[in-house]
PDB file of C-alpha atoms in Angstrom:
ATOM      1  CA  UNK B   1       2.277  65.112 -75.060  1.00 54.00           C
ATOM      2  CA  UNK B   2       0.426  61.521 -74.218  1.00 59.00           C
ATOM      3  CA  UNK B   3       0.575  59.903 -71.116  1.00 66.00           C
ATOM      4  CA  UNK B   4      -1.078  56.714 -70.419  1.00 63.00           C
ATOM      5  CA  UNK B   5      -1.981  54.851 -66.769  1.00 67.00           C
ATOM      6  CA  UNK B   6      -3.776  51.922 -65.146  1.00 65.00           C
ATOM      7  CA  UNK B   7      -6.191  52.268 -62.147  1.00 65.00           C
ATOM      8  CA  UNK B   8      -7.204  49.024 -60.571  1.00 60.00           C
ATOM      9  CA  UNK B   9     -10.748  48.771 -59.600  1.00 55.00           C
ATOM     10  CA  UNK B  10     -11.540  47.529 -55.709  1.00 50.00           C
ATOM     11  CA  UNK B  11     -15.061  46.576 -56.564  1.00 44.00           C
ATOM     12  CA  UNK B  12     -14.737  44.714 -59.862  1.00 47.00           C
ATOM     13  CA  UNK B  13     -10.830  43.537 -59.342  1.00 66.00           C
ATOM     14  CA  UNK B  14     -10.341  45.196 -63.020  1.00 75.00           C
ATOM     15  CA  UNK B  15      -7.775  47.002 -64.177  1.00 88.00           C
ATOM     16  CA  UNK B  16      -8.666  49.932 -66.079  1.00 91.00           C
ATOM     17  CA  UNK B  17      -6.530  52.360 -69.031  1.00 94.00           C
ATOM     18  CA  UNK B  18      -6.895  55.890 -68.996  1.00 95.00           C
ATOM     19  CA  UNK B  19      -5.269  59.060 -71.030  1.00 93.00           C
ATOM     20  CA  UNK B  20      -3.677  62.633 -70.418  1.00 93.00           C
ATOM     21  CA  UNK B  21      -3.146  65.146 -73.170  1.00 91.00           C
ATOM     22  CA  UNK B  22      -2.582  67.923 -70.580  1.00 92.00           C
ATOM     23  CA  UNK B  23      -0.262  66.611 -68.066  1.00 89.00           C
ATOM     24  CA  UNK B  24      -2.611  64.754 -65.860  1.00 90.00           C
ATOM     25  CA  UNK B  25      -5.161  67.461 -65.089  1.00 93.00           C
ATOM     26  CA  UNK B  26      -7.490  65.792 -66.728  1.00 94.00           C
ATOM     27  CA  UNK B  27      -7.703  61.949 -67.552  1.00 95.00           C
ATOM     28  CA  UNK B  28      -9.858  59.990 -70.512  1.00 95.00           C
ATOM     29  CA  UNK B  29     -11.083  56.648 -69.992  1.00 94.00           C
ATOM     30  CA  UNK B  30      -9.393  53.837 -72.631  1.00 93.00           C
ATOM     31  CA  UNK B  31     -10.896  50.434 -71.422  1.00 93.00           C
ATOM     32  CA  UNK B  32     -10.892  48.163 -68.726  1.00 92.00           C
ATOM     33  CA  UNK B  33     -10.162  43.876 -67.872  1.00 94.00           C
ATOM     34  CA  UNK B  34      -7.064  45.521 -69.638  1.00 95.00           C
ATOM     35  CA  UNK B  35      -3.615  42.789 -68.942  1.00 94.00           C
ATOM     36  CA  UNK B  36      -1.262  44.655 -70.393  1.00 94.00           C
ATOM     37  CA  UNK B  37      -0.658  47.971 -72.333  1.00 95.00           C
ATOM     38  CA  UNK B  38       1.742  50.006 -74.217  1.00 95.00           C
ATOM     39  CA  UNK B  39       2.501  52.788 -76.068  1.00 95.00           C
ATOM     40  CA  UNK B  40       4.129  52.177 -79.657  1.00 96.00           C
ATOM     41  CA  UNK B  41       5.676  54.557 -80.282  1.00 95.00           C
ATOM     42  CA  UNK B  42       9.772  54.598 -79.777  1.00 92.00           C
ATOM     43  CA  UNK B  43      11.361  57.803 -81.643  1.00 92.00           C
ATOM     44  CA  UNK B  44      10.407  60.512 -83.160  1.00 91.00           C
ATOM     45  CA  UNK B  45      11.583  59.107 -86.924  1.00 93.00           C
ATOM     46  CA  UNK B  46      10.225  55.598 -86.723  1.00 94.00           C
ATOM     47  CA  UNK B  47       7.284  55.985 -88.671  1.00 94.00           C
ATOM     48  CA  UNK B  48       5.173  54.591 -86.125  1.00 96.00           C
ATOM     49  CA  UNK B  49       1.693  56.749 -85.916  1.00 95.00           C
ATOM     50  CA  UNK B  50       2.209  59.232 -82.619  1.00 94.00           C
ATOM     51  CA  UNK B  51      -1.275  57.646 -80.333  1.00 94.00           C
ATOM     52  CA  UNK B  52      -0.790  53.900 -81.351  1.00 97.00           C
ATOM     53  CA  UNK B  53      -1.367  52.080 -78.441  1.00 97.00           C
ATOM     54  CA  UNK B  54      -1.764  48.134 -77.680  1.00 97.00           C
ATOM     55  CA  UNK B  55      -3.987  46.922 -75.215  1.00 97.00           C
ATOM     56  CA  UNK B  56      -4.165  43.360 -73.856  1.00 97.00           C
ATOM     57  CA  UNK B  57      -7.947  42.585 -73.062  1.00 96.00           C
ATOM     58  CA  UNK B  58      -9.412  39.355 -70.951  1.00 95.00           C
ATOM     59  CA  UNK B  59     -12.117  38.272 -73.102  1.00 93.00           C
ATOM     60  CA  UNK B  60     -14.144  37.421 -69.498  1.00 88.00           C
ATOM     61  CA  UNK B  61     -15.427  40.661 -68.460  1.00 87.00           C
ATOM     62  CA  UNK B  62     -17.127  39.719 -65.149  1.00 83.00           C
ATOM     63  CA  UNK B  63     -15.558  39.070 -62.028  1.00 82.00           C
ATOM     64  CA  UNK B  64     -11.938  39.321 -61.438  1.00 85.00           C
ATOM     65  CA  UNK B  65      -8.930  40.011 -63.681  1.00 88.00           C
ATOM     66  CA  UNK B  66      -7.269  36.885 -64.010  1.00 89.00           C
ATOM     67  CA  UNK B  67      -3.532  37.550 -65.171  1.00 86.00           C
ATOM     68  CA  UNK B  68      -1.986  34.412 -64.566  1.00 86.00           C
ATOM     69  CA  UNK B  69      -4.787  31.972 -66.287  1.00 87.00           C
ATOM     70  CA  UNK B  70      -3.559  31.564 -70.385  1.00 89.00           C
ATOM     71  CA  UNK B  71      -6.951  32.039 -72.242  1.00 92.00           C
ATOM     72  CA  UNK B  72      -7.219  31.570 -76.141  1.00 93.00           C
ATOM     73  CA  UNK B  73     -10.495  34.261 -75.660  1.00 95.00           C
ATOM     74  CA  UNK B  74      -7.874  37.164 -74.903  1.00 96.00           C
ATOM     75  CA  UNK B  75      -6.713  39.797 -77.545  1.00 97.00           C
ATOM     76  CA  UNK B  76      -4.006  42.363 -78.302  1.00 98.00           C
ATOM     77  CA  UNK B  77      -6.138  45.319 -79.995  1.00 98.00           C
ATOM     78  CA  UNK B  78      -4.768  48.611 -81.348  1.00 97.00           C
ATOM     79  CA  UNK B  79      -5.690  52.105 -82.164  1.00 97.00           C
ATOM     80  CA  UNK B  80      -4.256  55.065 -83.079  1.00 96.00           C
ATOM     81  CA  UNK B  81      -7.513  56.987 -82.377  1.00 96.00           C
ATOM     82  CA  UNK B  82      -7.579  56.504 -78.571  1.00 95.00           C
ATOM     83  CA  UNK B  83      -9.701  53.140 -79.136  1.00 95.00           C
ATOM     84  CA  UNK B  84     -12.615  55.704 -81.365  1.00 95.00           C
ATOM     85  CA  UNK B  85     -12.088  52.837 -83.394  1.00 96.00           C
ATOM     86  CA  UNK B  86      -9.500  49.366 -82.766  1.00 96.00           C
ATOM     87  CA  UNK B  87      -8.322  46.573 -84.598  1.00 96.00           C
ATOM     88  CA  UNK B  88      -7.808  43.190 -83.451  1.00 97.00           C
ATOM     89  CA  UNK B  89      -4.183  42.464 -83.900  1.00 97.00           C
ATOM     90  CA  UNK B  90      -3.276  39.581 -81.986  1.00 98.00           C
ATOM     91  CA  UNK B  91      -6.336  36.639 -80.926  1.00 97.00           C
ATOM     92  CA  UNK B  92      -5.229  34.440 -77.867  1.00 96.00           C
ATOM     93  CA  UNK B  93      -2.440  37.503 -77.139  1.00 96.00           C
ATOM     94  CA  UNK B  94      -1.736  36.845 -73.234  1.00 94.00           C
ATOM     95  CA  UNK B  95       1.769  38.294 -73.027  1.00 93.00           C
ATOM     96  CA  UNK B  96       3.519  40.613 -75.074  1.00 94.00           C
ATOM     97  CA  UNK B  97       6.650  42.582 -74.694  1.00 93.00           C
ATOM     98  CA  UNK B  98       8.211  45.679 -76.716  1.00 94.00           C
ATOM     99  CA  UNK B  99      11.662  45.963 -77.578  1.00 92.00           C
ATOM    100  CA  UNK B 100      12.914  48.921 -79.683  1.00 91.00           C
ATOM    101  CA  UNK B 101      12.700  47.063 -83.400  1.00 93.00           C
ATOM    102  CA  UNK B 102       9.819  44.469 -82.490  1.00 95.00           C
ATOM    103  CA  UNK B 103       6.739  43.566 -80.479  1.00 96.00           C
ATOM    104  CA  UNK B 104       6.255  39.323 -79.463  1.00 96.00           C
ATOM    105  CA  UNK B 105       3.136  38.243 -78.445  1.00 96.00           C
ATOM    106  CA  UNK B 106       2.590  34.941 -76.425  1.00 93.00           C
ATOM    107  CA  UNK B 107      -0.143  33.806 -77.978  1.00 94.00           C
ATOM    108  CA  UNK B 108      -2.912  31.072 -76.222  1.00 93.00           C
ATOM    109  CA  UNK B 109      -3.767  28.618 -78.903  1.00 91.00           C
ATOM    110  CA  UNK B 110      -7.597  26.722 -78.636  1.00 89.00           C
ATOM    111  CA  UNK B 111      -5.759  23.198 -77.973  1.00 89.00           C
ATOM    112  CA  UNK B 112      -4.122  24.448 -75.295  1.00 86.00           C
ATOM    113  CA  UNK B 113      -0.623  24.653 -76.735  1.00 88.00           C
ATOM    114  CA  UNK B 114       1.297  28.438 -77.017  1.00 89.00           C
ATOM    115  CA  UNK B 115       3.437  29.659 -79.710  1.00 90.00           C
ATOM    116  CA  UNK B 116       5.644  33.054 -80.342  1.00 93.00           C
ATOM    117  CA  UNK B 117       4.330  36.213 -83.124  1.00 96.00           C
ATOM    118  CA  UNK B 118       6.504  38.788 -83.552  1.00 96.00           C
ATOM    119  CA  UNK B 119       5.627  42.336 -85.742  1.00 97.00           C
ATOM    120  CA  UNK B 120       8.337  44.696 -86.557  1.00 96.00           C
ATOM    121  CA  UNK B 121       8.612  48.252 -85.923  1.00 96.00           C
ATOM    122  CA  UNK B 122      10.100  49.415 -89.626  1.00 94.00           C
ATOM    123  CA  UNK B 123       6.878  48.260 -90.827  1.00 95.00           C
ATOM    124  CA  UNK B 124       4.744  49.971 -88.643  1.00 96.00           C
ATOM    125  CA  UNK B 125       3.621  46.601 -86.838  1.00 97.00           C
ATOM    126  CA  UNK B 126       0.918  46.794 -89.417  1.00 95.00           C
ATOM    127  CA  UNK B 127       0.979  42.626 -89.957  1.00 96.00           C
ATOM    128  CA  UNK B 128       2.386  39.605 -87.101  1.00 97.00           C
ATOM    129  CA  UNK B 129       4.583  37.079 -87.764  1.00 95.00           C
ATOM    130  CA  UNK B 130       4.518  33.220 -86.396  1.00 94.00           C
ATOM    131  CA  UNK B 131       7.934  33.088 -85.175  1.00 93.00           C
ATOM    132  CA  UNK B 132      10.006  29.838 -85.744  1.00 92.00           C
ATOM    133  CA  UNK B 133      12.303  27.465 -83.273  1.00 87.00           C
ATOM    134  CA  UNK B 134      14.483  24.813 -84.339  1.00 84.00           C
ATOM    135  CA  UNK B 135      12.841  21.886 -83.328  1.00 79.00           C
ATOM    136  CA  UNK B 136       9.225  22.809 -82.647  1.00 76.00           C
ATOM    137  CA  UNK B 137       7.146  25.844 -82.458  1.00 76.00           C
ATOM    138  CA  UNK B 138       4.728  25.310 -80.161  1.00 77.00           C
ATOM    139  CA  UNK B 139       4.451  24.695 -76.311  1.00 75.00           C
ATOM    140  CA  UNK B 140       2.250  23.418 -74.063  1.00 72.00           C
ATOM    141  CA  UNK B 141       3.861  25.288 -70.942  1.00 68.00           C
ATOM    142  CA  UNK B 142       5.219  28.794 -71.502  1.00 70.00           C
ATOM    143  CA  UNK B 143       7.524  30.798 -69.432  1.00 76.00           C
ATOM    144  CA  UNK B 144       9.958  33.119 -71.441  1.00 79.00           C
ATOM    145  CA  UNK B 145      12.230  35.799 -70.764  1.00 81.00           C
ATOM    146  CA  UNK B 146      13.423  38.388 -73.709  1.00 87.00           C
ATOM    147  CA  UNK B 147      16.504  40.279 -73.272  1.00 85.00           C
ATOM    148  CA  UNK B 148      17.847  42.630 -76.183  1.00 85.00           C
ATOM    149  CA  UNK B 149      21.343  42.725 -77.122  1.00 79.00           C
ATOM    150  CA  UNK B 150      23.501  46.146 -78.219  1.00 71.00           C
ATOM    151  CA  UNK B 151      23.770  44.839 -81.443  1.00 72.00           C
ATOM    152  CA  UNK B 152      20.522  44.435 -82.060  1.00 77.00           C
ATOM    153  CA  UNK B 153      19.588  40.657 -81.687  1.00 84.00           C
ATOM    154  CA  UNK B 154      16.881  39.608 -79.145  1.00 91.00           C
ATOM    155  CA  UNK B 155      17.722  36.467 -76.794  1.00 90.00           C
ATOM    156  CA  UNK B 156      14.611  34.475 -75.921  1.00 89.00           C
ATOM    157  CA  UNK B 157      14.867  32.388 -73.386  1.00 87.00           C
ATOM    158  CA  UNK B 158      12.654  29.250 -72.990  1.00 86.00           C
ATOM    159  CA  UNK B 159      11.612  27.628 -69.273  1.00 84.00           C
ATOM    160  CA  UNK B 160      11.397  23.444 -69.759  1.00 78.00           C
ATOM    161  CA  UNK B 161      10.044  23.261 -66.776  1.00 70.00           C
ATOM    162  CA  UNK B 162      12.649  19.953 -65.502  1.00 69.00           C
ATOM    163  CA  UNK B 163      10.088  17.120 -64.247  1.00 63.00           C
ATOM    164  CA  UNK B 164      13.175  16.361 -61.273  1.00 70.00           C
ATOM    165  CA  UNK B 165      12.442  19.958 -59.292  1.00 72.00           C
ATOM    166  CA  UNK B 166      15.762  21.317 -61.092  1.00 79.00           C
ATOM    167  CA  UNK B 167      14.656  24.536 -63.204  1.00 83.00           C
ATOM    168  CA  UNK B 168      16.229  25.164 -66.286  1.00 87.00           C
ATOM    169  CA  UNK B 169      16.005  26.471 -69.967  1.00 87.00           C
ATOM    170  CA  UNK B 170      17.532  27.119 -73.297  1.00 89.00           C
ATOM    171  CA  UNK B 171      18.657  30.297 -74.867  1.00 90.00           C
ATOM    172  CA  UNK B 172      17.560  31.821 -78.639  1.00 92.00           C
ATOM    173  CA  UNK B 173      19.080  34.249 -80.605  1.00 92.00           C
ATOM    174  CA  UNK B 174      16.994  36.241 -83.246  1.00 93.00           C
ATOM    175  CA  UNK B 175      18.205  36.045 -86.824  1.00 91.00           C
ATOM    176  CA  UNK B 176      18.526  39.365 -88.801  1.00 88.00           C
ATOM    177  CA  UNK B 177      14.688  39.647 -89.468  1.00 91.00           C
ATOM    178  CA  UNK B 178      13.354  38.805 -85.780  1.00 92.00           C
ATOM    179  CA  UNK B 179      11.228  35.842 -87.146  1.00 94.00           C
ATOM    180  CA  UNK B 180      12.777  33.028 -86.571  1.00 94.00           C
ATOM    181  CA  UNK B 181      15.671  31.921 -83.448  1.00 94.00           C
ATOM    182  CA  UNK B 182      18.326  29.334 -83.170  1.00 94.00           C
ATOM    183  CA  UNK B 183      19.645  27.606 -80.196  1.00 93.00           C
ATOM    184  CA  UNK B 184      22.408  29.617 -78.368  1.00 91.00           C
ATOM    185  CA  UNK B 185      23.011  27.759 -75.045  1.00 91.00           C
ATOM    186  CA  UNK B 186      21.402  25.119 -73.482  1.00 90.00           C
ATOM    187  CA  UNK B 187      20.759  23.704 -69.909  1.00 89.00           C
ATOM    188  CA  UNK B 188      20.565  27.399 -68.521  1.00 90.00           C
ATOM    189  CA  UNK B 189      19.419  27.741 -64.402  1.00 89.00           C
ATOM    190  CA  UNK B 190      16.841  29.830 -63.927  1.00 86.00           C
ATOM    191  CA  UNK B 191      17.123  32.255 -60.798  1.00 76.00           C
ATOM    192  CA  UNK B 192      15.975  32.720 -57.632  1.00 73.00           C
ATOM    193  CA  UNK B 193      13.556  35.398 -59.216  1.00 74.00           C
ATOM    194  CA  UNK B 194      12.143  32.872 -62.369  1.00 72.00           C
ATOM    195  CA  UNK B 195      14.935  34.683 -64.677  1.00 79.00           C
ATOM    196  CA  UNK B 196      17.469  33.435 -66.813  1.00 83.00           C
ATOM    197  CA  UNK B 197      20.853  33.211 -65.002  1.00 84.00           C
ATOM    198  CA  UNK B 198      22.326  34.867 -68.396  1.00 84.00           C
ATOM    199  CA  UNK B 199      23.294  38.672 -68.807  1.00 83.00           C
ATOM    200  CA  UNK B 200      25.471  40.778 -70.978  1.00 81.00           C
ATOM    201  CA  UNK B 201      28.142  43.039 -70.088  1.00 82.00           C
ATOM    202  CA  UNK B 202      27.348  46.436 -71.223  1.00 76.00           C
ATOM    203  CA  UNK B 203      30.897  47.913 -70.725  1.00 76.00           C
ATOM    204  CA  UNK B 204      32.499  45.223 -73.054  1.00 76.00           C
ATOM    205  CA  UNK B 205      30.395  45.290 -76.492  1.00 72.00           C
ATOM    206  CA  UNK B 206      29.452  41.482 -77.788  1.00 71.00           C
ATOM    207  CA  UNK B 207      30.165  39.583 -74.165  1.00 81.00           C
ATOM    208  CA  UNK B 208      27.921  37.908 -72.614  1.00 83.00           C
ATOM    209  CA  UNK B 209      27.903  35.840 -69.174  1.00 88.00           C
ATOM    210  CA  UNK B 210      25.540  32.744 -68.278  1.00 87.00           C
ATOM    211  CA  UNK B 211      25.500  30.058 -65.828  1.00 90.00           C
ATOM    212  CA  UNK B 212      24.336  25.934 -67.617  1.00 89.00           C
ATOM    213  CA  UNK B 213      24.329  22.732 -66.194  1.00 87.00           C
ATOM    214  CA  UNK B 214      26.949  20.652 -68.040  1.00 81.00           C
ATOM    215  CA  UNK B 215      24.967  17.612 -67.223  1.00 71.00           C
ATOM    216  CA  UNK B 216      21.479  16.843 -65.659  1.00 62.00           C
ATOM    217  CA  UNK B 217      21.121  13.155 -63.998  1.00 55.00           C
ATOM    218  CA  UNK B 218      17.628  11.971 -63.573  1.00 50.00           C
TER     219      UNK B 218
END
């Protein structure tokens, strides 16, 4: 049994990753200016190796963590060794999130645009994937939300970031693969809390509720 945690340094404002094998009497150090982490694996038959873990690491390694700053410098590493060794999986990786049959990355490109990659879990996340939009598939502000659905499918949803102080998005659907969305509603509000007003009902299989604008005057 692995258990992973983050300690945040008061001298260096850093977050740092350490390890348990023996129920938290002792802990390992992993590495630190670390933005995000998780463990890999989901199940016990998902063919996904037992210690892979991702880490999230600022490139700028003096000073403060700086979460909120998108840097093309950071990286998504891995290692199934407890980082004996790493790979670098994802360059410009400033937010990722796990869901229980992919990984997406927010990647930071170097002209200051952002685009999707998505790996999938029945392939070990061994290789990333750009992922595709309808119309284009980069950004040059990024604010997403991912939500997964019973069946499967993973909504995206995309902040435009109105120029008239109204804030509102569209709404992707994954295809079968995970790879590439289409547009599923658009003109959505975005809530008090920066979330998509959009949820599904979990007692009624396939049904799902959202608030849009049906017109926006500038």
């Amino acid at each position: 049994t692995h258990c992973i945690s983050s300690a945040a340094s008061d001298v260096y404002k850093r977050q740092e990753v350490y390890y348990t094998q023996d129920l938290g009497e002792h802990w390992n150090y992993l590495k630190d200016y670390v933005l995000e982490f998780e463990w890999a694996k989901s199940t016990a038959d998902d063919g996904v190796a037992d210690e892979l873990i991702f880490l999230m690491v600022q490139k700028n390694t003096v000073g403060h963590l700086d979460p909120e700053t998108w840097a093309s410098g950071n990286t998504l590493i891995s290692s199934t060794d407890f980082f004996r060794t790493s790979r670098t999986v994802v360059k410009g990786a400033n937010r990722f999130a796990m869901m229980s049959e992919y990984i997406y990355v927010a990647r930071a490109l170097k002209n200051g645009e952002i685009d999707l990659v998505m790996s999938e879990r029945s392939k070990k996340f061994a290789t990333f994937h750009k992922v595709k939009f309808p119309n284009k598939n980069t950004y040059k502000s990024f604010e997403y939300n991912l939500m997964e659905s019973w069946s499967g499918a993973v909504f995206l949803f995309v902040n435009l970031h109105a120029s008239n102080g109204i804030q509102y998005g569209n709404v992707y659907m994954s295809d079968a693969s995970g790879k590439g969305f289409s547009l599923t509603l658009a003109r959505v509000p975005v809530g008090e809390f920066g979330y998509a007003d959009i949820e599904e009902v979990n007692s009624v299989e396939g049904v799902i509720i959202a608030n849009k604008y049906s017109c926006l005057l500038y």
